[in-house]
PDB file of C-alpha atoms in Angstrom:
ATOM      1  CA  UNK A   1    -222.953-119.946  -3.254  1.00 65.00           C
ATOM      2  CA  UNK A   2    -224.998-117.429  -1.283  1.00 70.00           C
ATOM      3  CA  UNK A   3    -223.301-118.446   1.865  1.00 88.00           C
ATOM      4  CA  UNK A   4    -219.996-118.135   0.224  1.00 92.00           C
ATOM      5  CA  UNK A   5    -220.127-114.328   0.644  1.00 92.00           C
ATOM      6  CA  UNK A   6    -222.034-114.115   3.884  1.00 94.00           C
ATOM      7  CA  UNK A   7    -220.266-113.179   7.587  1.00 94.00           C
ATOM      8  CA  UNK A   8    -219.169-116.286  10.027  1.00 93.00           C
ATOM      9  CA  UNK A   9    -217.907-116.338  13.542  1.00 94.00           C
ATOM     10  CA  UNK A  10    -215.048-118.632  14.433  1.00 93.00           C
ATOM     11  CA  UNK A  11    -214.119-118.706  18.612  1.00 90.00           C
ATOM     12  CA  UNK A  12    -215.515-114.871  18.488  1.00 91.00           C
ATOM     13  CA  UNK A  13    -213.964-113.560  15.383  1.00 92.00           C
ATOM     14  CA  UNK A  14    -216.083-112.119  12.641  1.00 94.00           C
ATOM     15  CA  UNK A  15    -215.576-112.889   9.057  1.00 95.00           C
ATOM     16  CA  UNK A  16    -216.919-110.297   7.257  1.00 95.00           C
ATOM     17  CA  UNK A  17    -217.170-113.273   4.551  1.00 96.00           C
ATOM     18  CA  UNK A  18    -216.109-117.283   4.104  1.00 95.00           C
ATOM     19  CA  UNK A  19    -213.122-117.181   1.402  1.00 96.00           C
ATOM     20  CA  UNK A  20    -210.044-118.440   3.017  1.00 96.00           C
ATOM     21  CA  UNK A  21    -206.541-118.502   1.519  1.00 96.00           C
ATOM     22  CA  UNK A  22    -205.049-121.363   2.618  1.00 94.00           C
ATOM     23  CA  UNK A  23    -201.039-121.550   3.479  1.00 94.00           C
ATOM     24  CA  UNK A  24    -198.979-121.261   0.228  1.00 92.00           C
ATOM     25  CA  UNK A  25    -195.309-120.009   0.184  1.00 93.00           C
ATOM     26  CA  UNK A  26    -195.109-116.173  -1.122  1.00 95.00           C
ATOM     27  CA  UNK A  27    -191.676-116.303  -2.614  1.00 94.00           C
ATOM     28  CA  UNK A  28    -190.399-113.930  -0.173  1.00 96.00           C
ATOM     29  CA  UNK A  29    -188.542-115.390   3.556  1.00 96.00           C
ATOM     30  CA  UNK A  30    -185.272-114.770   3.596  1.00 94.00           C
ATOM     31  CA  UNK A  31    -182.976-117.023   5.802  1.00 96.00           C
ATOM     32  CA  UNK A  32    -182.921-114.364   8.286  1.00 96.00           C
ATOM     33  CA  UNK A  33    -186.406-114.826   9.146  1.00 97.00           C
ATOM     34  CA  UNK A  34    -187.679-111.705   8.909  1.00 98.00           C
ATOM     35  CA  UNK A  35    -190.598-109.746   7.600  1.00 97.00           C
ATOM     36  CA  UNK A  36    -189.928-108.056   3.860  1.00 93.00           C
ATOM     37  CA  UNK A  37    -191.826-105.396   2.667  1.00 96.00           C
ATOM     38  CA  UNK A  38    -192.628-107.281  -0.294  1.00 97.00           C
ATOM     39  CA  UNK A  39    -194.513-110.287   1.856  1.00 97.00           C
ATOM     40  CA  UNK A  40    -196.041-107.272   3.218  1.00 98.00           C
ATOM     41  CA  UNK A  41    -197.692-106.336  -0.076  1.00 98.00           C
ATOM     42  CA  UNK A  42    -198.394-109.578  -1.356  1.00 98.00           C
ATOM     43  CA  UNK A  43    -200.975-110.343   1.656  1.00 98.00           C
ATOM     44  CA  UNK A  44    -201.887-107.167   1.225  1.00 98.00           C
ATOM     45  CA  UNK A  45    -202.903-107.504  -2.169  1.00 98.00           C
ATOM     46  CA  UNK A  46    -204.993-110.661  -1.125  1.00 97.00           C
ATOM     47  CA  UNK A  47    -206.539-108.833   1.288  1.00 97.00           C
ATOM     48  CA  UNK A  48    -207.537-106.336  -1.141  1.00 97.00           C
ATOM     49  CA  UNK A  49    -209.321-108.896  -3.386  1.00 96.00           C
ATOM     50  CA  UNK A  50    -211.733-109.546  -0.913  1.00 95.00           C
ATOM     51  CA  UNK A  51    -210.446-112.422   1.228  1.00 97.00           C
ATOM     52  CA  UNK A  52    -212.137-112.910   4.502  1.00 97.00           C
ATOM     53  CA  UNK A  53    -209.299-114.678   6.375  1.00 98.00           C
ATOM     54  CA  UNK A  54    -206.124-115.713   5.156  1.00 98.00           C
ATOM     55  CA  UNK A  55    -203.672-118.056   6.764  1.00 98.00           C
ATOM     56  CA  UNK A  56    -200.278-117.389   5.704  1.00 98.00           C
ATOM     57  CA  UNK A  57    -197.043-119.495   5.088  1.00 97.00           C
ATOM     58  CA  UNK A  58    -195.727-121.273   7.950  1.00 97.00           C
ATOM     59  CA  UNK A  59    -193.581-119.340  10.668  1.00 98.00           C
ATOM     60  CA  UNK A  60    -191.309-121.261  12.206  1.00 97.00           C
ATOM     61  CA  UNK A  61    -190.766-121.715  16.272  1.00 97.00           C
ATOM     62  CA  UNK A  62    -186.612-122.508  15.284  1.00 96.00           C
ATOM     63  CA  UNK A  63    -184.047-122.037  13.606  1.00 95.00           C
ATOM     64  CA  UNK A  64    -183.355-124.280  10.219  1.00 95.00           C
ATOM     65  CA  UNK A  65    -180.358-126.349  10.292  1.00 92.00           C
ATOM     66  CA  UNK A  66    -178.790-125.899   7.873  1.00 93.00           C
ATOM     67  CA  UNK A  67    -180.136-122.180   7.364  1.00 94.00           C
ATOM     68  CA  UNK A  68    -182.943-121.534   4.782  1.00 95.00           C
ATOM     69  CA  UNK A  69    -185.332-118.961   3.073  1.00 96.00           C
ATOM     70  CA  UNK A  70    -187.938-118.601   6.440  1.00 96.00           C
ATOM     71  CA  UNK A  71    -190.353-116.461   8.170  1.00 98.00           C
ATOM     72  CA  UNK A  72    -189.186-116.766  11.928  1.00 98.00           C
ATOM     73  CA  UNK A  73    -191.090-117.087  15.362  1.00 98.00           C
ATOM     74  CA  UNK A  74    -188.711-118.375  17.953  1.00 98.00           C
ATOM     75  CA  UNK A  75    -187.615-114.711  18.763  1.00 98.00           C
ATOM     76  CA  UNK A  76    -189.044-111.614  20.151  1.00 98.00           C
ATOM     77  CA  UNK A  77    -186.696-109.522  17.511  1.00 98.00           C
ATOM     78  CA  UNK A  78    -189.322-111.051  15.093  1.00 98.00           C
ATOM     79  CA  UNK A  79    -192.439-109.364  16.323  1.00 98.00           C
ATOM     80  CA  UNK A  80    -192.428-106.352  14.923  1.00 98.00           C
ATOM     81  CA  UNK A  81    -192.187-107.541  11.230  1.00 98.00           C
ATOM     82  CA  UNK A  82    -195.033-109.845  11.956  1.00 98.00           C
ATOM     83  CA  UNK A  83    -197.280-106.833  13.592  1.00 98.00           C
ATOM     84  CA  UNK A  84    -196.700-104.540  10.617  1.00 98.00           C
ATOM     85  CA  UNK A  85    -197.930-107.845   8.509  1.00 98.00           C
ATOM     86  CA  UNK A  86    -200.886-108.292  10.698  1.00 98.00           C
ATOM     87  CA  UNK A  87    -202.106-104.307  10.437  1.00 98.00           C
ATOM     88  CA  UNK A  88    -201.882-103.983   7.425  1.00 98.00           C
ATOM     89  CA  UNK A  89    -204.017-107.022   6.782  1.00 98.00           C
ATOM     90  CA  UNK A  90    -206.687-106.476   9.014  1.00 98.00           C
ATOM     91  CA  UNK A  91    -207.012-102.911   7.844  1.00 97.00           C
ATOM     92  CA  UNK A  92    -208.852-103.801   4.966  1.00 97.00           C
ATOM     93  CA  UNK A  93    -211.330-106.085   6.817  1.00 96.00           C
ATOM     94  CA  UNK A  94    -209.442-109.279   6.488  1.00 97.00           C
ATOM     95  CA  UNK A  95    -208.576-111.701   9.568  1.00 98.00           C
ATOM     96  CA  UNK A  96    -205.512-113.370   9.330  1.00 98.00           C
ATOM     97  CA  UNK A  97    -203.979-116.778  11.365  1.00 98.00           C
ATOM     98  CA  UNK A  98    -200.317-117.035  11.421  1.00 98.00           C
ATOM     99  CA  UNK A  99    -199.098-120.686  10.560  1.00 98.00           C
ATOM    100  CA  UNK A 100    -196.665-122.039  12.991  1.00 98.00           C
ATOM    101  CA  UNK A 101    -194.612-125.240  11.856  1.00 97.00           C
ATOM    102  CA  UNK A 102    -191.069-126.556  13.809  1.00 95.00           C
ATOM    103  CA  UNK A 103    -188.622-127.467  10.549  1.00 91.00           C
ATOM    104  CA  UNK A 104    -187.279-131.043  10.237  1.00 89.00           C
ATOM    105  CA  UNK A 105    -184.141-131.402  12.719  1.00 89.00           C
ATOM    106  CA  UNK A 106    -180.943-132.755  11.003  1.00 89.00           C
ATOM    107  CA  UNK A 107    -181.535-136.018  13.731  1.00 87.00           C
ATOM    108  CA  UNK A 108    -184.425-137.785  15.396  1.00 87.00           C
ATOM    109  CA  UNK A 109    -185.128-135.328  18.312  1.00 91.00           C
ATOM    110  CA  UNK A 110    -184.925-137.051  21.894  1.00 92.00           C
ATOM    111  CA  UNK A 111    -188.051-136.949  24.444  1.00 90.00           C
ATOM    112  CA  UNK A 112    -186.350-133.712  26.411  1.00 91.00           C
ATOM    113  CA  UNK A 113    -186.062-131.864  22.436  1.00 92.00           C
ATOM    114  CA  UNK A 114    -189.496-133.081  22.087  1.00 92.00           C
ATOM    115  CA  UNK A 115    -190.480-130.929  25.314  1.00 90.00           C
ATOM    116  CA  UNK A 116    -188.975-128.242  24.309  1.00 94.00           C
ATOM    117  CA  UNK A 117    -190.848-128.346  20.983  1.00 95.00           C
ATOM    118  CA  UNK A 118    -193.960-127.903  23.179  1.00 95.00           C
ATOM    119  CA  UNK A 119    -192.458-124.454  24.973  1.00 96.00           C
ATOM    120  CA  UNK A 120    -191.715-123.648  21.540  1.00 97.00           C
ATOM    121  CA  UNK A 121    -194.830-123.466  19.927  1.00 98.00           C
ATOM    122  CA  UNK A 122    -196.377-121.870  22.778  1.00 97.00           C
ATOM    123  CA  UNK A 123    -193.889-118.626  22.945  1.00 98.00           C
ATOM    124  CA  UNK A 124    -195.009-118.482  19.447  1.00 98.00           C
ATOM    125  CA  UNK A 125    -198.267-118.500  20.019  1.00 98.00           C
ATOM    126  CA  UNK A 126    -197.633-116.176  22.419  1.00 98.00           C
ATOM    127  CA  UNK A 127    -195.668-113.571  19.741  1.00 98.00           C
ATOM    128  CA  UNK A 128    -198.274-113.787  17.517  1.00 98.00           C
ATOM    129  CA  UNK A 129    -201.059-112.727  19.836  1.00 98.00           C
ATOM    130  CA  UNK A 130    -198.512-109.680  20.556  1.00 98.00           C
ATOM    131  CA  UNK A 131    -198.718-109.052  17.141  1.00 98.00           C
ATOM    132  CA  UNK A 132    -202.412-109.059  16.971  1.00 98.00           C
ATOM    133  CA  UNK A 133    -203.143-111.650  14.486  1.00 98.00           C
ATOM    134  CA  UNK A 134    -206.490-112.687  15.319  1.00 98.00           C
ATOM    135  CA  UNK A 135    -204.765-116.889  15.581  1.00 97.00           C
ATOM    136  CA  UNK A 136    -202.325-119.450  14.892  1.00 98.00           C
ATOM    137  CA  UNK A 137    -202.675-122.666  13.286  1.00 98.00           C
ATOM    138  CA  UNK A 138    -200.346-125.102  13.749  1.00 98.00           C
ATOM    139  CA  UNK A 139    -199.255-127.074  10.677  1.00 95.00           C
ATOM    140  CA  UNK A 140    -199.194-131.056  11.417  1.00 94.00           C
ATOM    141  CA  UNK A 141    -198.796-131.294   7.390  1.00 91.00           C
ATOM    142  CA  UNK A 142    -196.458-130.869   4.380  1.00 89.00           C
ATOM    143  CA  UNK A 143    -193.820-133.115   5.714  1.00 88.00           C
ATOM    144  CA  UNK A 144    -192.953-130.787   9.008  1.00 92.00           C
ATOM    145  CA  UNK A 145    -191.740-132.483  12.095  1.00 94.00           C
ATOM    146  CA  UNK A 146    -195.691-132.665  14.040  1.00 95.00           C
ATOM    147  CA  UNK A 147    -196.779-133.907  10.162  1.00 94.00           C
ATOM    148  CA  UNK A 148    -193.973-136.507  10.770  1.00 93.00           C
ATOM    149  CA  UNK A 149    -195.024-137.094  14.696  1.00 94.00           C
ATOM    150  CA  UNK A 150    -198.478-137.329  14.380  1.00 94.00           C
ATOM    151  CA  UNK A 151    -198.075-139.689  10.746  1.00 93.00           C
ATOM    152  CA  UNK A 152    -197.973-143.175  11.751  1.00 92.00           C
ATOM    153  CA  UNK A 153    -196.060-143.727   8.434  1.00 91.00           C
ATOM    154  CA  UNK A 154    -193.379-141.392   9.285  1.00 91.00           C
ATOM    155  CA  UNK A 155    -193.437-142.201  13.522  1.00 92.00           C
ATOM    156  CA  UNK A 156    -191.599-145.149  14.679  1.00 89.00           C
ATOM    157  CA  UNK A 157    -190.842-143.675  18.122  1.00 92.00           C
ATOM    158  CA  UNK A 158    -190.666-146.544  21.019  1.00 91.00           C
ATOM    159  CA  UNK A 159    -191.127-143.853  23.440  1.00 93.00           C
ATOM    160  CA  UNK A 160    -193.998-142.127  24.943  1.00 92.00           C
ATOM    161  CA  UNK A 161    -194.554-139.745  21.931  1.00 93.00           C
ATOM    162  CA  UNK A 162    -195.348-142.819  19.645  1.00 90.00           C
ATOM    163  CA  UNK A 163    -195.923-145.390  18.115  1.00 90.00           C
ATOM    164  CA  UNK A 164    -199.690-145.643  18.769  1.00 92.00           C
ATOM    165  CA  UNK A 165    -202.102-142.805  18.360  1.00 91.00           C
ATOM    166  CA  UNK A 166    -202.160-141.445  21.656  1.00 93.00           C
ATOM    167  CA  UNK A 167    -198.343-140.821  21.866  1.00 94.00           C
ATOM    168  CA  UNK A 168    -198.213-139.215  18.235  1.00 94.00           C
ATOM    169  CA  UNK A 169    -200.705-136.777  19.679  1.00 95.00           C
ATOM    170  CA  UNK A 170    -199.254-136.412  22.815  1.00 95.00           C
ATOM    171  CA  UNK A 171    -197.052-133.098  21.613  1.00 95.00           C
ATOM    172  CA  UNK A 172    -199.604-131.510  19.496  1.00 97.00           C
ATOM    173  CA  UNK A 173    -202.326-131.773  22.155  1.00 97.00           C
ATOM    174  CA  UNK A 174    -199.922-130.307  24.696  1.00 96.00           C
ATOM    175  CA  UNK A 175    -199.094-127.590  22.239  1.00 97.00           C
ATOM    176  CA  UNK A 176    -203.275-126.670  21.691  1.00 97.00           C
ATOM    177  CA  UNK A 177    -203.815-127.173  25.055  1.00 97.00           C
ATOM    178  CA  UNK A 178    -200.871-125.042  26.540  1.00 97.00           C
ATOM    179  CA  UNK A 179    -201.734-122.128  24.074  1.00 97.00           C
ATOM    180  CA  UNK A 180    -205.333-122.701  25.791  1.00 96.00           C
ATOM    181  CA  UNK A 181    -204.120-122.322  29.062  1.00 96.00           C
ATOM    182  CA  UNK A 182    -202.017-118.981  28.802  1.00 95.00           C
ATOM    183  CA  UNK A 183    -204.410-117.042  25.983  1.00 95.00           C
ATOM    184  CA  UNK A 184    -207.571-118.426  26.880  1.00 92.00           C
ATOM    185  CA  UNK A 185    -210.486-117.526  24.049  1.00 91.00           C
ATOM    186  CA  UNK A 186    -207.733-113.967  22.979  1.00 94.00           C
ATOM    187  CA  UNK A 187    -206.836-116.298  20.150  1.00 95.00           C
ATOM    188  CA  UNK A 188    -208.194-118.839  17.562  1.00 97.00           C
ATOM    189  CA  UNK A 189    -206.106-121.995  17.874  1.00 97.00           C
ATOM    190  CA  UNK A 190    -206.235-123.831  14.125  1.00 97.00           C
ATOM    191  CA  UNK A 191    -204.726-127.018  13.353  1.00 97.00           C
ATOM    192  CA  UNK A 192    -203.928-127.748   9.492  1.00 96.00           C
ATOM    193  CA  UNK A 193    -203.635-131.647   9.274  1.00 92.00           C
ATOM    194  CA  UNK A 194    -203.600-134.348   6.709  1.00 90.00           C
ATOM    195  CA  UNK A 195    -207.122-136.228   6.017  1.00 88.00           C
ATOM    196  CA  UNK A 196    -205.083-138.878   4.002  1.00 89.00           C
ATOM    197  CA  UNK A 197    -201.576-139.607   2.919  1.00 89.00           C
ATOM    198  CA  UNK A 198    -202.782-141.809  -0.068  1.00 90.00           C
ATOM    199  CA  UNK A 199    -199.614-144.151   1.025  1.00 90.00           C
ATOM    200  CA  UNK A 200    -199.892-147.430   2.596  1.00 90.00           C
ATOM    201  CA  UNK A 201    -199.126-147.232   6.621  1.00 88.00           C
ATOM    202  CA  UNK A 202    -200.235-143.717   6.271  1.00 89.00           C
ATOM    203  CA  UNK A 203    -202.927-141.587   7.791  1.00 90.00           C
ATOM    204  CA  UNK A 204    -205.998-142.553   6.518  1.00 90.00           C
ATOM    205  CA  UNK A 205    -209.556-141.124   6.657  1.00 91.00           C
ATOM    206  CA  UNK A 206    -210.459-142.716  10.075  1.00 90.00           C
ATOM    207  CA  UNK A 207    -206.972-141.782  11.562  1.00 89.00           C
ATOM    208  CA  UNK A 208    -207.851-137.944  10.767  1.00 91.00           C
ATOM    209  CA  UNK A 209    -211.245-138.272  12.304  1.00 94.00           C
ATOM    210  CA  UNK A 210    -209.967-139.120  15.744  1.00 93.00           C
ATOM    211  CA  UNK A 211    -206.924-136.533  15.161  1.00 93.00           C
ATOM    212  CA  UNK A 212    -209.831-133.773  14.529  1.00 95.00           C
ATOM    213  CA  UNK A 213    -212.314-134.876  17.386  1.00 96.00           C
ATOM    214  CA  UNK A 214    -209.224-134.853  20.097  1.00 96.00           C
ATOM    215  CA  UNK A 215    -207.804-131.446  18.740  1.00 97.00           C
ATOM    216  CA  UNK A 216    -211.508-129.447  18.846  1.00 96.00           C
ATOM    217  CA  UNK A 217    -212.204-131.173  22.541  1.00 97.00           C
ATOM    218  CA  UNK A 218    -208.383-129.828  23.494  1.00 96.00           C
ATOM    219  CA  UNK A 219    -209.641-126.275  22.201  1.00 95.00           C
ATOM    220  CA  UNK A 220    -208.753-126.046  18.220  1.00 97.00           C
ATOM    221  CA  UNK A 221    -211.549-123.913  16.683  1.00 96.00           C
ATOM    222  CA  UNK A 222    -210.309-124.186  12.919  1.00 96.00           C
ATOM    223  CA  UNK A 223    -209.411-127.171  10.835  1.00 96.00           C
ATOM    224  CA  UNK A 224    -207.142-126.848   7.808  1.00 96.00           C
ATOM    225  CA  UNK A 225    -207.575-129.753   5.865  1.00 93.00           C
ATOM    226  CA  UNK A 226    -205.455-131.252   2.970  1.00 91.00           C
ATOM    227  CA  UNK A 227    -204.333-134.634   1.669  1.00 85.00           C
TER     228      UNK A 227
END
């Protein structure tokens, strides 16, 4: 338990110690998308009881369809909100990582909406460094679409983004690796992902060890992990 309390370094960001709140919704997005004062004081309140990082509900890179309670990404307008988040965090000591998840389309997505996803995630990425939140992880879990790509329960795909494990990875390590590219080391990448879907023709233990080896050598420096 003595190490519970003690500082760690992930990708060059010190925790002053290792309690992590994992992603949980906070009971107040709005379908607007943005920031409310009263999301605002909830982390703030974590932060306050000590937590060393916390990674927050998922932010999403578009727009639900049909509109929903959300905390939005996929615009610049959004930034702001998410900086005054991020201060007020890391003003009491506390590093935060901004969870970034793409909802569920109302169709299968083609191979060209699939590409976009990519650009997406990355211009995300990209906001939340501008907000200064010391990283992202990107949510393959809880039934969003990469949980749904990557599952080979859920992915049925013909195409080059499935059905074997190599093309169910294919858009989450071009996601990890594009954020790479453009931020270098500025930002943790994290990856929250399944270690077992406890359904036949799910992910299963082994499945999540190759998922985790292939993310960390594309440059993920956090695992999330949940079942």
């Amino acid at each position: 338990m003595a190490d519970l309390f003690s500082p760690l370094t992930i990708a060059g960001r010190a925790l002053p110690n290792r309690i992590v709140m994992g992603p949980a919704p906070s009971g107040h997005a709005h379908t607007a998308g943005f920031i409310d004062p009263k999301l605002i004081a909830y982390y703030t309140r974590v932060a306050q009881g000590g937590v060393g990082l916390i990674i927050t509900e998922p932010i999403l890179v578009g727009a639900p369809d049909p509109p929903a309670p959300h905390l939005g990404g996929y615009a610049d307008a959004f930034v702001p909100g998410l900086r005054d988040l991020v201060h007020a965090v890391q003003s009491l000591d506390t590093r935060i990582c901004l969870t970034l998840a793409a909802p569920l389309p109302p169709a299968a997505p083609g191979a060209q909406e699939l590409r976009s996803l990519t650009d997406r995630f990355i211009l995300a990425a990209w906001r939340a460094h501008c907000a200064g939140a010391d990283g992202v992880m990107l949510s393959v879990a809880d039934g969003c679409l990469l949980h749904q790509l990557v599952s080979p329960l859920y992915n049925q795909r013909s195409d080059r983004y499935g059905p074997d494990i190599t093309g169910r990875l294919r858009i989450l390590l071009e996601i990890i690796e594009g954020i790479r590219a453009w931020l270098g080391s500025r930002i943790i990448i994290g990856v929250r992902l399944p270690a077992e879907e406890l359904t036949p023709g799910g992910m299963s233990l082994q499945d999540a060890r190759v998922l985790a080896k292939r993310v960390t050598a594309a440059g993920a420096r956090l695992l999330d992990i949940t079942a």
